[in-house]
Structure formats: structure tokens, C-alpha cells
Short mmCIF file of C-alpha atoms and ligand atoms in Angstrom, two decimals:
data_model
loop_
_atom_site.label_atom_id
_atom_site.label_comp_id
_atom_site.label_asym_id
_atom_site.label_seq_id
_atom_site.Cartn_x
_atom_site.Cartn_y
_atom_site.Cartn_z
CA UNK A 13 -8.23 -1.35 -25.96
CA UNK A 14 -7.94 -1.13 -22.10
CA UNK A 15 -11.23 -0.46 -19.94
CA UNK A 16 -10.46 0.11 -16.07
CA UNK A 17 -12.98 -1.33 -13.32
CA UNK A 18 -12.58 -0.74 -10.21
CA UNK A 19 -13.85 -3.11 -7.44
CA UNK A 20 -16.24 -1.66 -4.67
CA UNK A 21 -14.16 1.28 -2.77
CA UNK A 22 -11.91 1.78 -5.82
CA UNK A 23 -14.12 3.71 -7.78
CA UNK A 24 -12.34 7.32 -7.12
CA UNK A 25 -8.84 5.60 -8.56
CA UNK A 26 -10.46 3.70 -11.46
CA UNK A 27 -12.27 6.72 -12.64
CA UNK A 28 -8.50 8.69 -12.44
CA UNK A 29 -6.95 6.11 -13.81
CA UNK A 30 -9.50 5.76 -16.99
CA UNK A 31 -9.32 9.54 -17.47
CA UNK A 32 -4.85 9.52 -17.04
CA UNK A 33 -5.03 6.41 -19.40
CA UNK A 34 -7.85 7.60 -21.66
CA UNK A 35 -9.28 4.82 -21.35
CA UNK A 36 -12.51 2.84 -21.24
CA UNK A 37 -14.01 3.03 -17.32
CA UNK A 38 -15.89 -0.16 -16.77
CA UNK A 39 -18.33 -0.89 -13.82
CA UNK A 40 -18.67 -3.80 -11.54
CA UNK A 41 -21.93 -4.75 -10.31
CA UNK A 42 -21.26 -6.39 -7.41
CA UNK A 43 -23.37 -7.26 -3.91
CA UNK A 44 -23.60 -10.02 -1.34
CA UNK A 45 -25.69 -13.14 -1.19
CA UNK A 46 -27.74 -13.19 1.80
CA UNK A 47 -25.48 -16.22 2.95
CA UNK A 48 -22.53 -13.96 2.48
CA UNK A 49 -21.59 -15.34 -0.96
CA UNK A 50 -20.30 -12.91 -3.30
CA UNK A 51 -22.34 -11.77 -6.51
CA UNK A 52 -19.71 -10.21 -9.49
CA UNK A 53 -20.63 -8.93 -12.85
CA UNK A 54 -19.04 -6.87 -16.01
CA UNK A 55 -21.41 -4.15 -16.83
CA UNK A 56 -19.74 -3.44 -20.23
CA UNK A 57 -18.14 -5.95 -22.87
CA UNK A 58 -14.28 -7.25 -21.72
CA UNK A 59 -13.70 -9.03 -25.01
CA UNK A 60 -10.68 -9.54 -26.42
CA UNK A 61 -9.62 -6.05 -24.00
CA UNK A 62 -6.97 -5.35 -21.96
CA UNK A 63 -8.72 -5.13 -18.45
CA UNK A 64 -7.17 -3.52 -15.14
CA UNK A 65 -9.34 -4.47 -12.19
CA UNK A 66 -8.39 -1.89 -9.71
CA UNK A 67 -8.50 -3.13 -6.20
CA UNK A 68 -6.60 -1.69 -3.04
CA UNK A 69 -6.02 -4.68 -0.76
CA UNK A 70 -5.91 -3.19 2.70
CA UNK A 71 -8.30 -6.42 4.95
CA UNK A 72 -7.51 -8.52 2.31
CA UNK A 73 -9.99 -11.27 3.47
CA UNK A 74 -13.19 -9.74 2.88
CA UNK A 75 -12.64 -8.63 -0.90
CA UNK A 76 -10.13 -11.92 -2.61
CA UNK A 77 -12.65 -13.95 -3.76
CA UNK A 78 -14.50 -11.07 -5.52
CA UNK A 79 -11.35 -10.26 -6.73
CA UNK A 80 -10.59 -13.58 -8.19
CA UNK A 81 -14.05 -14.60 -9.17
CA UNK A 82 -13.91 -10.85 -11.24
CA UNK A 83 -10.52 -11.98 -12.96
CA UNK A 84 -11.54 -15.12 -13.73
CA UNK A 85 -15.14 -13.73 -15.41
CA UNK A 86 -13.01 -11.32 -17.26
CA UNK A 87 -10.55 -14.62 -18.44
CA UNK A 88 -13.98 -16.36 -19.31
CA UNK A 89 -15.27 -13.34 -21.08
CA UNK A 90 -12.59 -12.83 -23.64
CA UNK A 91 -9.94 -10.69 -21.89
CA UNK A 92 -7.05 -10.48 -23.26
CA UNK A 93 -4.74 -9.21 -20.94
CA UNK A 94 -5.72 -9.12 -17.33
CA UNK A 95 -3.54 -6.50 -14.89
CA UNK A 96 -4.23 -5.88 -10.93
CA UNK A 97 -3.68 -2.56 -9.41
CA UNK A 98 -2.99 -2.76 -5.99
CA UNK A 99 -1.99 0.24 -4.72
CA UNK A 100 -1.58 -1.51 -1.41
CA UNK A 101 -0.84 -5.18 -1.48
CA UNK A 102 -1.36 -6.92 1.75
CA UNK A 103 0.28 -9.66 3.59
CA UNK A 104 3.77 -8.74 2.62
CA UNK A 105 4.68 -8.65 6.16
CA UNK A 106 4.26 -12.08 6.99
CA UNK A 107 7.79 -12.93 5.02
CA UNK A 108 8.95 -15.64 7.45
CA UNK A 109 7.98 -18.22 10.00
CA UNK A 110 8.54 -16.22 13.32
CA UNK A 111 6.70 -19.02 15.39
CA UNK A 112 6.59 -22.99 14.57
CA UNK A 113 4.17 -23.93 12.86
CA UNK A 114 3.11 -20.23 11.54
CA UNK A 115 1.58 -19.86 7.30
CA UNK A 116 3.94 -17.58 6.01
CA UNK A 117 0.99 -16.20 4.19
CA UNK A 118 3.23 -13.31 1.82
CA UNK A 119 3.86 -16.74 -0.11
CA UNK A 120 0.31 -18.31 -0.04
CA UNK A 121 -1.35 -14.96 -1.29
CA UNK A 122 1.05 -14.45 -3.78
CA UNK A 123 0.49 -17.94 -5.92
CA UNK A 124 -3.34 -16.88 -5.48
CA UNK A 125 -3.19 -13.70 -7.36
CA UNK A 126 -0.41 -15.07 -9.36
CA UNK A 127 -3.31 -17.62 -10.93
CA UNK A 128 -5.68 -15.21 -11.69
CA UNK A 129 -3.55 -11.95 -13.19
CA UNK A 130 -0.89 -11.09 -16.03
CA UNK A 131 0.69 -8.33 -14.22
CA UNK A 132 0.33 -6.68 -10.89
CA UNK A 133 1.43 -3.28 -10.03
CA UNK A 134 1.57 -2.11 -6.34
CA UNK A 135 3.17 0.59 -4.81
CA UNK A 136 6.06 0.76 -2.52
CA UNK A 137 5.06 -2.93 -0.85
CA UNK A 138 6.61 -4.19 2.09
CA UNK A 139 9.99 -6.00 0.77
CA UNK A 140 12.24 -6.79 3.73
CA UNK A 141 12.91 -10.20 3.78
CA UNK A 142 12.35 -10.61 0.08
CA UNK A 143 14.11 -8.04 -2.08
CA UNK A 144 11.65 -7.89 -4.72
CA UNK A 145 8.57 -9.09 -5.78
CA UNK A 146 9.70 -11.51 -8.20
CA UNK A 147 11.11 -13.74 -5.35
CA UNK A 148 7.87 -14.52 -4.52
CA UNK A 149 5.63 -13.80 -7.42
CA UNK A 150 6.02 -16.08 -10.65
CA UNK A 151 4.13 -13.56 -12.80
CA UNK A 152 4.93 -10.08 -13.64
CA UNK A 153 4.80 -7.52 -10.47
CA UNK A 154 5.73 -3.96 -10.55
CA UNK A 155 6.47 -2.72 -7.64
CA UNK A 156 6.49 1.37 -7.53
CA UNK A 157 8.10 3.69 -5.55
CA UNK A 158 6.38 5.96 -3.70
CA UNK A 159 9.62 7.66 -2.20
CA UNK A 160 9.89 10.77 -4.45
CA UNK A 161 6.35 11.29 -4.35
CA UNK A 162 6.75 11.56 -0.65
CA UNK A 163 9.81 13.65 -0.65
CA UNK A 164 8.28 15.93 -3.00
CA UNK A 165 4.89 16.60 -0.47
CA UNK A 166 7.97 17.46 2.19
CA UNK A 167 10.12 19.31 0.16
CA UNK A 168 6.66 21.86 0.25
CA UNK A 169 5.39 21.45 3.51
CA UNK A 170 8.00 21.00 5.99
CA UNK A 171 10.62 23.29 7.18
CA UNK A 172 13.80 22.13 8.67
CA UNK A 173 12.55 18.30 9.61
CA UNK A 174 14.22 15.69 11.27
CA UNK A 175 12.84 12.45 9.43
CA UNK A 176 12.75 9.61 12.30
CA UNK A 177 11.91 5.92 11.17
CA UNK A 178 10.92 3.61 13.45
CA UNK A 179 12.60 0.87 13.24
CA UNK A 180 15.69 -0.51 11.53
CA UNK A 181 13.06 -1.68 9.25
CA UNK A 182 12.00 1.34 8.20
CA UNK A 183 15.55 2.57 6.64
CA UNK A 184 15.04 1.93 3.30
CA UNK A 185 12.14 4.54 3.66
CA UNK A 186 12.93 6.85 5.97
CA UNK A 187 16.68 6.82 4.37
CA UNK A 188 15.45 7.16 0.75
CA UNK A 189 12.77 9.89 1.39
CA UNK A 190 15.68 11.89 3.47
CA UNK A 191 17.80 11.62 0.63
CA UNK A 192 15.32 12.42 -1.93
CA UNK A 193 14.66 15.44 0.24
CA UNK A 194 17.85 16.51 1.14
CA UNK A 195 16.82 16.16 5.16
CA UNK A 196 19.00 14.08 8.20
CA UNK A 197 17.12 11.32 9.30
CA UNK A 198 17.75 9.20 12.14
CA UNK A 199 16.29 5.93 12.75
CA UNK A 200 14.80 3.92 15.77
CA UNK A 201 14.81 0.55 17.98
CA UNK A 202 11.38 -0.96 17.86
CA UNK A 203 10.13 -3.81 20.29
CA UNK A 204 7.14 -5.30 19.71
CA UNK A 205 5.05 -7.65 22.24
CA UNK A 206 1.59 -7.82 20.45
CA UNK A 207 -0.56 -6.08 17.24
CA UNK A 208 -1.05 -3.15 19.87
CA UNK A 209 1.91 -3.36 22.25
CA UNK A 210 5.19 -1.52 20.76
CA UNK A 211 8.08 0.59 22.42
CA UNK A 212 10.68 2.63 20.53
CA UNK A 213 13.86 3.79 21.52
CA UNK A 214 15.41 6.47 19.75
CA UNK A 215 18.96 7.42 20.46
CA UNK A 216 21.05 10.55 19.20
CA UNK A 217 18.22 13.55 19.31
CA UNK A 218 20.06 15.54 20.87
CA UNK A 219 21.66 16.93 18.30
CA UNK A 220 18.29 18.23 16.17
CA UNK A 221 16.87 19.96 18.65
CA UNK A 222 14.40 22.52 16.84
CA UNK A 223 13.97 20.72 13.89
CA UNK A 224 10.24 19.82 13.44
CA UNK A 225 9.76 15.56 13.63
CA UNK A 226 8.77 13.50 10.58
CA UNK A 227 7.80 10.04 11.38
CA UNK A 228 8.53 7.95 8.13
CA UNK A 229 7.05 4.43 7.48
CA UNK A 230 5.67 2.40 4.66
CA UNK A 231 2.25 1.20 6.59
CA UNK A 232 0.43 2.34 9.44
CA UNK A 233 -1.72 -0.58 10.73
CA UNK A 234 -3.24 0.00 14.29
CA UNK A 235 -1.03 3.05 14.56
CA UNK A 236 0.86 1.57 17.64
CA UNK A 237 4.67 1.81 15.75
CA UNK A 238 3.97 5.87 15.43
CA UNK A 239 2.23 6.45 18.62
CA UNK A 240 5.07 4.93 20.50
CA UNK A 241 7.55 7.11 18.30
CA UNK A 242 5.85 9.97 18.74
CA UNK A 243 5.83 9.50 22.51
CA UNK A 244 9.36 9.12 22.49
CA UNK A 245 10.20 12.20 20.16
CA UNK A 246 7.64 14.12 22.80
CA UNK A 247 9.64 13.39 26.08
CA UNK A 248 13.04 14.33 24.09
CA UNK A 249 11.51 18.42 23.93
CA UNK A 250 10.24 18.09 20.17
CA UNK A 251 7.68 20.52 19.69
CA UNK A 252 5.71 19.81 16.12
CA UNK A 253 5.73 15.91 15.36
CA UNK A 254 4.15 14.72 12.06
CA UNK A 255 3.79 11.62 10.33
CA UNK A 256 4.28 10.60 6.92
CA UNK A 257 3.64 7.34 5.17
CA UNK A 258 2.49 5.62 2.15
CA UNK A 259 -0.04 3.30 3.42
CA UNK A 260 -2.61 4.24 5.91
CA UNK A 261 -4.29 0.93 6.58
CA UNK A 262 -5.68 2.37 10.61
CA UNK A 263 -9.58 2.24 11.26
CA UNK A 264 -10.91 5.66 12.29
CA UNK A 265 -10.99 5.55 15.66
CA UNK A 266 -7.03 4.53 15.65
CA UNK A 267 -6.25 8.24 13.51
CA UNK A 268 -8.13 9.67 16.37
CA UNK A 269 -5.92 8.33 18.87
CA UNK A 270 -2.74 8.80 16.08
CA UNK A 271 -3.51 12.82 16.11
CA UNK A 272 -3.58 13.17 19.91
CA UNK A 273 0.03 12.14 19.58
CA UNK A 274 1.15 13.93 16.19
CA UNK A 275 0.06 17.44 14.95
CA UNK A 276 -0.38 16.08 11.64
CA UNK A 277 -1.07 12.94 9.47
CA UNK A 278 0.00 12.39 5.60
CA UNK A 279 -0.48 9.76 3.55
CA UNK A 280 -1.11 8.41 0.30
CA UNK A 281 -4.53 7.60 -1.20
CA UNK A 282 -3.37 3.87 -1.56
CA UNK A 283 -6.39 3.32 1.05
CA UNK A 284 -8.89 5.46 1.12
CA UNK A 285 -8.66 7.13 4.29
CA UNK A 286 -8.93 11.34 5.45
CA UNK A 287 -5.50 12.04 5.38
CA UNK A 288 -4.52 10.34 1.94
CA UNK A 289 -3.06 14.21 0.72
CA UNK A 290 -0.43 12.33 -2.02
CA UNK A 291 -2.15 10.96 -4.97
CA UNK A 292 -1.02 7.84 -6.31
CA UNK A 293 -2.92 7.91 -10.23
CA UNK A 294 -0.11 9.47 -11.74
CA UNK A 295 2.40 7.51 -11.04
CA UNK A 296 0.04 3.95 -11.57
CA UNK A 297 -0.87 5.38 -14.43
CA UNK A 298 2.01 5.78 -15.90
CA UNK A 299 3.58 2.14 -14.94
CA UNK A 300 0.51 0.74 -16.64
CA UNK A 301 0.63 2.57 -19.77
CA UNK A 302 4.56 1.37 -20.13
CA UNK A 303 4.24 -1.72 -18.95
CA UNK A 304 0.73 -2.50 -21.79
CA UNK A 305 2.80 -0.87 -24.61
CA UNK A 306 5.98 -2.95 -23.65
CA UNK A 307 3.73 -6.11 -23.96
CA UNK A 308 1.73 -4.49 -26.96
CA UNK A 309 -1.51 -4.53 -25.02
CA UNK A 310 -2.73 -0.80 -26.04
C1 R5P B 490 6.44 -3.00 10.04
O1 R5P B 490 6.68 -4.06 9.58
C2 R5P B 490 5.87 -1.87 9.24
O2 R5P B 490 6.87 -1.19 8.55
C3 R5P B 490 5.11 -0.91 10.14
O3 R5P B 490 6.01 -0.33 11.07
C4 R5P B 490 4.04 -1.63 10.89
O4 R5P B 490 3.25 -2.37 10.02
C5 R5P B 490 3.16 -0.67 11.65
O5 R5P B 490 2.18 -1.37 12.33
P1 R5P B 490 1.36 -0.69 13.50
O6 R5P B 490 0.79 0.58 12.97
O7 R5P B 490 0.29 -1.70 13.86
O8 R5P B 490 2.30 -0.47 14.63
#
């Protein structure tokens, strides 16, 4: 039997998971210490279950121990399969030391869910450096593709775009979505100089004049990669700009300044966030289901 909980601010995807999966929805009771310790608890019985603890991991930092301390209670409490669904999983984009001296942390967080979980299963993570999860996770890590899903959303909202990546970065996405979608794409030169502090060059416009802009990238963070390519797609004569992405990670008052510079903002619901229009249950639910039966966890 599998029983889905969903850690604080995952309750809307646990509860569409439980219902996709028909399965058991479980609750976490969870609250701070006045010290800022964390308090976790299993409101219904985990024994002998498969449990999925459902936790999006956009600022990491302030939710791993729960995390950890509520796999490990579920390990102590008889489960008997234990998955993670991280529909974003942070800190894949520290993948090398680009300073002396620097934690390249992608590693570090990886062996720490590694020794709590059976199976993780994230969408469309950030693999540059690494080519796929397994390089730097020893136990079993699905990594999903959110491409079609995005394709699909264009395919129905977007006349004649252009899709524009950043970055050379950003090809795999931006070059896999265009395909998927039958659209040209072009893609970008990014410099960056700090968190907040980007340019982007993007050469040979010219020739899609008209065609209405489509920013593609896998995360938006401060918002300072799309701003910049939206400036840049602005001074070449493009009327209608938008943005698409899987993970929208920015605080609110970075989408305000984000939709002063694009006409329009799409994401999926990886983090919750106002624009979040793609739903990601369906496809999670899905690579769960597959992945239980294939290790006879039902
Ligand atoms: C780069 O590694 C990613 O693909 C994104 O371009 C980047 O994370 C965006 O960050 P920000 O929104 O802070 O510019």
C-alpha cells in the first residue's frame, strides 16, 4: 500500500498525487520549536507501506532536516519503501568548483538525500556538467522530462514563436522544446558578474522579425537571466516577449519586476508560485506508479 504526505507547502501536489495514484493521503504534523528546532510527526500508520514524502526543494536550507528527520521517522516506523518527490531538486547548479576552495554542494546534497530515500523522482533537474543523475546519486533517481509538457502548453498558446534560450546552457531546453514543438529557436551568450548582474547577447534576430519571443529555461532564480534577455529581444523591435520555464524558484517581488519586461510568465507548478499554468501530477504520477510496480512496492 502507498500513502502520500506531503511536507508543509506540498499539500496541493500530495493531495493530486494520492487521488492520480489512488492512494492513501497521509498528513504531516509539523511546526517549529521556539528555538527554531523542527517538530515532525506521521498522523496516520506508515507500517510496513510504501511512503512518498512529497517535498519541492526550491530554498533548500530551511526544509532538509524536516525532510530527513520525516524519512528517517517513516524508516523507524516500519516503512517499507521510502520515495522523494521533488519536483524541483535544488543545488544542481553548483556542479563544479568555479572558485578555489568552493563546496561543490550538487555532490554534498546528493549523499544526504541519498541516506535517507529509496528512490527520488524530480523533474527536468539541472544536468549540465553531470549527464544524469546517477553520476552523482548512488540510489535510484528519476529524473523527468518536462519538455513535452512544455511544448504541448505552446503548441496551444503561441502563434508563430521564436523560442530564444539564454545561454548555451540552456540548449538542451530551448532545443528540445523547439523540436517538440515544431518552432526555430535560437540561442544566446550569457555573462554573468553576480546572483543579480547578467548580460545577454543574442545574435541572428534579424531574420524572425514578427515572430512573437519565447524565452526558454529550466529555472528562473532572481529572474536576472530573462530580464536581461528580454531587454535584448526588446531593443531588436520584438513586440510580444514571453517566458516559459519549468522551475519558477523567483520571490514575488522579482515576477513583478520579470512582467515589466515580458507580457507573460509560464511555468510549471514544481514551486508553487502564480504563474505555475503546467501541472506536473500527471506526469509524477505516473513515474511513481511504474517505478513501485517495477520494484513490486504497490
Ligand atoms: C543557469 O544555470 C540556469 O539555467 C538559469 O539560467 C539560471 O539559474 C537563472 O538564474 P537567474 O534567474 O538568477 O538569472
Amino acid at each position: 500500500m502507498t500513502i502520500v504526505c506531503g511536507l508543509p507547502g506540498n499539500e496541493a501536489m500530495a493531495q493530486q498525487l494520492a487521488t492520480i495514484l489512488e492512494a492513501q493521503l497521509g498528513h504531516i504534523e509539523s511546526r517549529r520549536f521556539p528555538d527554531g528546532e523542527s517538530y515532525v510527526r506521521f498522523e496516520e500508520d506508515v507500517d510496513r507501506k510504501h511512503v512518498v514524502l512529497v517535498c519541492t526543494l526550491a530554498h533548500p536550507d530551511s526544509q532538509i532536516l524536516r525532510l530527513l528527520f520525516a524519512a528517517d521517522a517513516a524508516r523507524d516506523l516500519g516503512a517499507r519503501m521510502i520515495t522523494l518527490v521533488a519536483p524541483y531538486l535544488a543545488y544542481m547548479r553548483q556542479d563544479r568548483r568555479f572558485r578555489s576552495g568552493e563546496a561543490i554542494s550538487s555532490r554534498s546534497f546528493a549523499r544526504v538525500l541519498s541516506g535517507s530515500f529509496d528512490r527520488i523522482v524530480t523533474v527536468s533537474p539541472h544536468l549540465h556538467r553531470y549527464k544524469a543523475l546517477s553520476d552523482l546519486y548512488p540510489v535510484e533517481a528519476l529524473a523527468l522530462d518536462a519538455a513535452p509538457l512544455l511544448a504541448a502548453w505552446l503548441a496551444s498558446h503561441v502563434a508563430r514563436p521564436l523560442l530564444v534560450g539564454p545561454d548555451s546552457e540552456s540548449e538542451q531546453w530551448v532545443g528540445r522544446v523547439a523540436r517538440l514543438a515544431g518552432a526555430p529557436y535560437v540561442v544566446g551568450r550569457k555573462l554573468r558578474s553576480g546572483d543579480r548582474d547578467v548580460s545577454v547577447e543574442l545574435p541572428g534576430l534579424d531574420a524572425f522579425a514578427g515572430r512573437h519571443a519565447i524565452i526558454v529555461d529550466d529555472v528562473i532564480s532572481s529572474g536576472a537571466t530573462v530580464a536581461a534577455t528580454a531587454g535584448r529581444l526588446r531593443a531588436a523591435g520584438f513586440a510580444r516577449i514571453g517566458c516559459l520555464a519549468v522551475h519558477g524558484l523567483q520571490s514575488g517581488r522579482d515576477t513583478a519586476t520579470l512582467l515589466e519586461k515580458v507580457d507573460a510568465l509560464v511555468t510549471t507548478d514544481s514551486v508553487a508560485n502564480d504563474h505555475g499554468a503546467i501541472g506536473l501530477a500527471p506526469l509524477i504520477a505516473e513515474a511513481v506508479a511504474q517505478s513501485a510496480a517495477a520494484s513490486l512496492v504497490v
